[in-house]
Coordinates of C-alpha atoms in Angstrom, one line a residue:
M254 CA -158.9 72.4 -78.3
T255 CA -159.2 75.6 -76.6
T256 CA -160.4 78.8 -78.6
K257 CA -160.1 82.1 -77.2
T258 CA -160.9 85.5 -79.0
N259 CA -158.9 88.7 -78.6
T260 CA -160.0 92.0 -80.0
T261 CA -156.8 94.2 -80.6
Q262 CA -157.1 97.3 -82.9
E263 CA -160.2 96.0 -84.2
I264 CA -158.9 92.6 -85.1
Q265 CA -160.3 89.5 -83.9
L266 CA -158.0 86.7 -83.5
V267 CA -158.6 83.3 -82.1
T268 CA -156.2 80.7 -80.6
H269 CA -156.0 77.1 -81.8
Q270 CA -153.9 74.8 -79.6
G271 CA -151.9 77.8 -78.2
T272 CA -151.4 79.4 -81.8
P273 CA -153.1 82.6 -82.7
M274 CA -155.0 82.5 -86.0
V275 CA -157.3 84.9 -88.1
T276 CA -160.2 83.7 -90.0
S277 CA -160.6 84.2 -93.6
M278 CA -164.0 86.0 -92.6
V279 CA -162.2 88.8 -90.7
V280 CA -159.5 89.3 -93.3
A281 CA -162.2 89.8 -95.8
E282 CA -164.0 92.2 -93.8
K283 CA -161.0 94.4 -92.9
F284 CA -159.6 94.5 -96.2
G285 CA -162.9 95.2 -97.9
K286 CA -162.9 92.1 -100.0
R287 CA -165.5 89.4 -100.9
H288 CA -165.1 86.5 -98.6
T289 CA -165.3 84.1 -101.9
N290 CA -162.4 86.0 -103.2
V291 CA -160.2 85.6 -100.0
L292 CA -161.0 81.9 -100.2
R293 CA -159.9 81.7 -103.7
A294 CA -156.8 83.4 -103.1
I295 CA -155.8 81.2 -100.4
E296 CA -156.7 78.0 -102.4
N297 CA -154.3 79.6 -105.4
L298 CA -151.5 79.9 -102.4
K299 CA -152.1 76.5 -101.1
R300 CA -151.4 75.0 -104.7
D301 CA -148.1 76.7 -104.7
C302 CA -147.0 75.7 -101.2
S303 CA -145.8 72.6 -99.7
E304 CA -148.3 70.2 -98.0
N305 CA -146.3 70.8 -94.6
F306 CA -146.7 74.7 -95.0
T307 CA -150.4 74.3 -95.8
G308 CA -151.1 71.8 -93.1
L309 CA -149.5 74.1 -90.6
N310 CA -150.9 77.4 -91.5
F311 CA -154.2 76.8 -93.0
E312 CA -157.1 75.2 -91.3
L313 CA -160.5 74.7 -93.0
S314 CA -163.2 75.4 -90.7
E315 CA -166.8 76.8 -91.4
Y316 CA -169.4 79.6 -90.2
Q317 CA -173.1 80.0 -90.1
D318 CA -174.5 82.6 -92.5
P319 CA -177.6 84.7 -91.4
T320 CA -179.8 82.0 -93.0
G321 CA -178.4 79.4 -90.9
R322 CA -176.4 77.7 -93.5
S323 CA -172.9 76.2 -92.8
L324 CA -170.4 77.7 -95.2
P325 CA -166.4 77.0 -95.3
M326 CA -163.9 79.4 -94.0
I327 CA -160.1 79.1 -93.4
K328 CA -158.3 80.0 -90.2
M329 CA -154.7 81.2 -90.7
T330 CA -151.6 81.6 -88.7
R331 CA -149.3 84.6 -88.8
D332 CA -147.5 83.1 -91.7
G333 CA -150.4 82.1 -93.5
F334 CA -151.9 85.4 -93.2
S335 CA -148.5 87.1 -94.1
L336 CA -148.4 85.2 -97.4
L337 CA -151.9 86.0 -98.3
A338 CA -151.6 89.7 -97.3
M339 CA -148.7 90.1 -99.8
G340 CA -151.0 90.2 -102.5
F341 CA -153.0 93.2 -101.0
T342 CA -151.8 96.5 -102.0
G343 CA -152.7 100.2 -101.4
P344 CA -152.3 102.6 -98.5
K345 CA -155.4 101.2 -96.8
A346 CA -154.2 97.6 -97.1
I347 CA -150.8 98.7 -95.5
Q348 CA -152.5 100.2 -92.5
W349 CA -154.6 97.0 -92.0
K350 CA -151.4 94.8 -92.5
I351 CA -149.8 96.8 -89.6
K352 CA -152.9 96.4 -87.3
F353 CA -152.9 92.6 -88.0
I354 CA -149.2 92.4 -87.2
E355 CA -149.8 94.2 -84.1
A356 CA -152.6 92.0 -83.2
F357 CA -150.6 88.9 -83.7
N358 CA -147.8 90.3 -81.5
K359 CA -150.2 91.1 -78.8
M360 CA -151.8 87.9 -78.8
E361 CA -148.5 85.9 -78.8
N362 CA -147.1 88.0 -76.0
H363 CA -150.3 87.3 -74.0
I364 CA -150.1 83.7 -74.7
L365 CA -146.3 83.4 -73.8
R366 CA -147.1 85.4 -70.5
D367 CA -149.8 82.7 -69.8
A368 CA -147.5 79.9 -70.6
K369 CA -144.6 81.2 -68.3
A370 CA -147.1 81.9 -65.5
E371 CA -148.3 78.3 -65.7
L372 CA -144.7 77.0 -65.9
R373 CA -143.8 79.1 -62.9
K374 CA -147.0 77.5 -60.9
A375 CA -145.9 74.1 -61.9
R376 CA -142.4 74.6 -60.8
Q377 CA -143.5 76.1 -57.4
A378 CA -145.8 73.2 -56.8
E379 CA -143.3 70.7 -57.7
R380 CA -140.7 72.3 -55.4
R381 CA -143.5 72.2 -52.5
S382 CA -144.1 68.8 -53.1
Q383 CA -140.3 67.8 -53.3
L384 CA -140.0 69.7 -49.9
E385 CA -142.9 67.7 -48.5
W386 CA -141.6 64.5 -49.7
Q387 CA -138.1 65.1 -48.2
A388 CA -139.6 66.3 -45.0
N389 CA -141.6 63.0 -44.6
R390 CA -138.7 61.1 -45.8
T391 CA -136.4 62.4 -43.1
N392 CA -139.1 62.1 -40.5
G393 CA -139.2 58.4 -41.6
K394 CA -135.9 57.9 -40.9
V395 CA -136.1 59.2 -37.5
V396 CA -139.2 57.2 -36.7
R397 CA -137.5 53.9 -38.1
H398 CA -134.5 54.7 -36.1
D399 CA -136.9 54.6 -32.9
L400 CA -138.6 51.4 -34.1
T401 CA -135.3 49.8 -34.5
D402 CA -134.5 50.8 -30.8
A403 CA -137.8 49.3 -29.7
I404 CA -137.2 46.1 -31.5
K405 CA -134.0 45.8 -30.0
E406 CA -135.2 46.1 -26.6
F407 CA -138.1 43.7 -27.3
I408 CA -135.8 40.9 -28.8
E409 CA -133.9 41.1 -25.4
Y410 CA -137.2 41.0 -23.5
A411 CA -138.1 37.9 -25.6
K412 CA -134.9 36.2 -24.9
K413 CA -135.3 36.5 -21.1
Q414 CA -138.8 35.0 -21.5
G415 CA -137.2 31.9 -23.5
S416 CA -137.6 32.8 -27.1
Q417 CA -135.1 30.8 -29.2
K418 CA -135.5 32.8 -32.2
A419 CA -135.9 36.2 -30.8
D420 CA -133.2 37.7 -33.3
R421 CA -135.6 37.2 -36.1
Y422 CA -138.1 39.8 -34.8
Y423 CA -136.4 42.7 -36.2
E424 CA -137.2 41.2 -39.8
S425 CA -140.5 40.1 -38.8
I426 CA -141.9 43.0 -37.1
T427 CA -140.5 45.2 -40.1
R428 CA -142.2 42.8 -42.5
M429 CA -145.4 42.9 -40.4
V430 CA -145.8 46.6 -40.6
N431 CA -145.0 46.9 -44.3
D432 CA -147.3 44.1 -45.2
I433 CA -150.2 45.6 -43.4
I434 CA -149.5 49.2 -44.8
L435 CA -148.2 48.5 -48.1
G436 CA -149.0 44.8 -48.9
K437 CA -146.6 41.7 -49.3
H438 CA -144.9 43.2 -52.1
S439 CA -143.1 45.7 -50.3
N440 CA -140.5 43.6 -48.8
K441 CA -139.4 42.4 -52.2
D442 CA -137.7 46.0 -53.1
P443 CA -135.3 47.2 -50.7
H444 CA -135.8 50.7 -52.2
F445 CA -139.7 50.7 -52.0
R446 CA -139.6 54.0 -49.6
D447 CA -138.1 56.1 -52.4
K448 CA -141.2 55.1 -54.6
L449 CA -143.7 56.4 -52.1
D450 CA -145.1 59.9 -52.1
A451 CA -145.1 62.2 -49.2
G452 CA -148.5 61.0 -47.9
Q453 CA -147.6 57.4 -48.2
L454 CA -144.4 58.1 -46.4
M455 CA -146.2 59.7 -43.4
L456 CA -148.8 56.8 -43.2
L457 CA -145.8 54.2 -43.1
A458 CA -144.1 56.6 -40.6
N459 CA -147.4 56.7 -38.3
A460 CA -147.7 53.0 -38.5
E461 CA -144.0 52.4 -37.5
K462 CA -144.3 54.8 -34.6
L463 CA -147.4 53.2 -33.4
A464 CA -145.8 49.8 -33.4
G465 CA -142.7 50.9 -31.5
Q466 CA -145.2 52.5 -28.9
V467 CA -147.3 49.4 -28.5
L468 CA -144.2 47.3 -27.9
F469 CA -142.9 49.5 -25.2
E470 CA -146.2 49.7 -23.4
S471 CA -146.9 46.0 -23.8
M472 CA -143.5 45.2 -22.2
Q473 CA -144.0 47.8 -19.5
Q474 CA -147.2 45.8 -18.8
A475 CA -144.9 42.7 -18.6
L476 CA -147.1 40.8 -21.3
P477 CA -145.8 37.6 -22.6
Y478 CA -143.3 38.5 -25.7
K479 CA -145.8 36.7 -28.2
A480 CA -148.8 38.9 -26.8
C481 CA -146.6 42.1 -27.2
Y482 CA -146.0 41.3 -30.8
Q483 CA -149.7 40.4 -31.5
A484 CA -150.7 43.6 -29.8
A485 CA -148.4 45.7 -32.1
K486 CA -149.9 43.7 -35.1
D487 CA -153.5 44.4 -34.0
E488 CA -152.9 48.2 -33.4
V489 CA -151.1 48.6 -36.8
S490 CA -154.0 46.7 -38.5
K491 CA -156.6 48.9 -36.7
L492 CA -154.6 51.9 -38.1
A493 CA -154.8 50.8 -41.6
K494 CA -158.3 50.0 -41.5
L495 CA -159.1 53.6 -40.2
M496 CA -157.3 54.7 -43.1
K497 CA -158.5 52.7 -46.1
R498 CA -160.4 55.5 -47.9
F499 CA -158.1 58.3 -48.8
I500 CA -154.6 57.6 -49.5
I501 CA -153.5 55.2 -52.6
I502 CA -150.7 52.9 -51.7
P503 CA -149.2 51.9 -55.1
S504 CA -148.2 48.2 -55.9
L505 CA -144.4 48.5 -56.7
G506 CA -143.6 48.9 -60.2
C507 CA -147.1 50.4 -60.9
P508 CA -147.9 54.2 -61.3
S509 CA -149.8 55.8 -58.3
N510 CA -153.0 55.9 -60.4
S511 CA -152.8 52.4 -61.4
P512 CA -156.2 50.2 -61.0
S513 CA -153.8 47.5 -59.1
N514 CA -153.1 49.9 -56.3
I515 CA -154.1 49.2 -52.8
L516 CA -156.4 51.7 -51.2
M517 CA -155.3 53.2 -47.9
A518 CA -156.2 56.3 -46.0
V519 CA -155.2 59.1 -43.3

């Protein structure tokens, strides 16, 4: 619960959970009445009101008097105050009613402006996040295409060295990168990339880019095909270890803040 005060036209209002309210103490002071009489008037009103109206518009609270005693007071919404103020008559009372109405209007407008500003900021942040995610998702597709080209060349390379199962390397290398970066759950979900956030997509793209580069470099060095695969696996593993502090890679089906997440980093 947040409580703010606002002085408008000599009226002190508070906000309770985003709703402007005024205390029975302030009402008693401004209308020149004893606080006990105001409390009695409110209790009389509550007896004639539904429990729903009473619960929404009157809230029991307390204050401390000059001697330090805790004494009861009531916080009222605009509707609660309006119902109470109907019984206050006279020219002076009318002037104070107008001031209270102005105070409620100003506070409500202020709260509305703040709410709109927060909503606008949230939407802007969400939009930036979406754009960042889309950019990393697109980049990931480009990197994935490059890795596919590297794997195709590697498969031919392995076949020339006598590999009988070289065609399986497309799946093997893909699974190897995903397992190291995301855990062995990743290959069970064909749409797992759509569940990663922007940072996680970037991390996976970096790993796939590294794997492709190492495969090309290893083939240029004329290493045995199994050594090429192992070199790519070793370098991706090193990258993952360097990144194990800052980015959270979620287990599929778990929210990003789940305790079961795997911790990774950039």
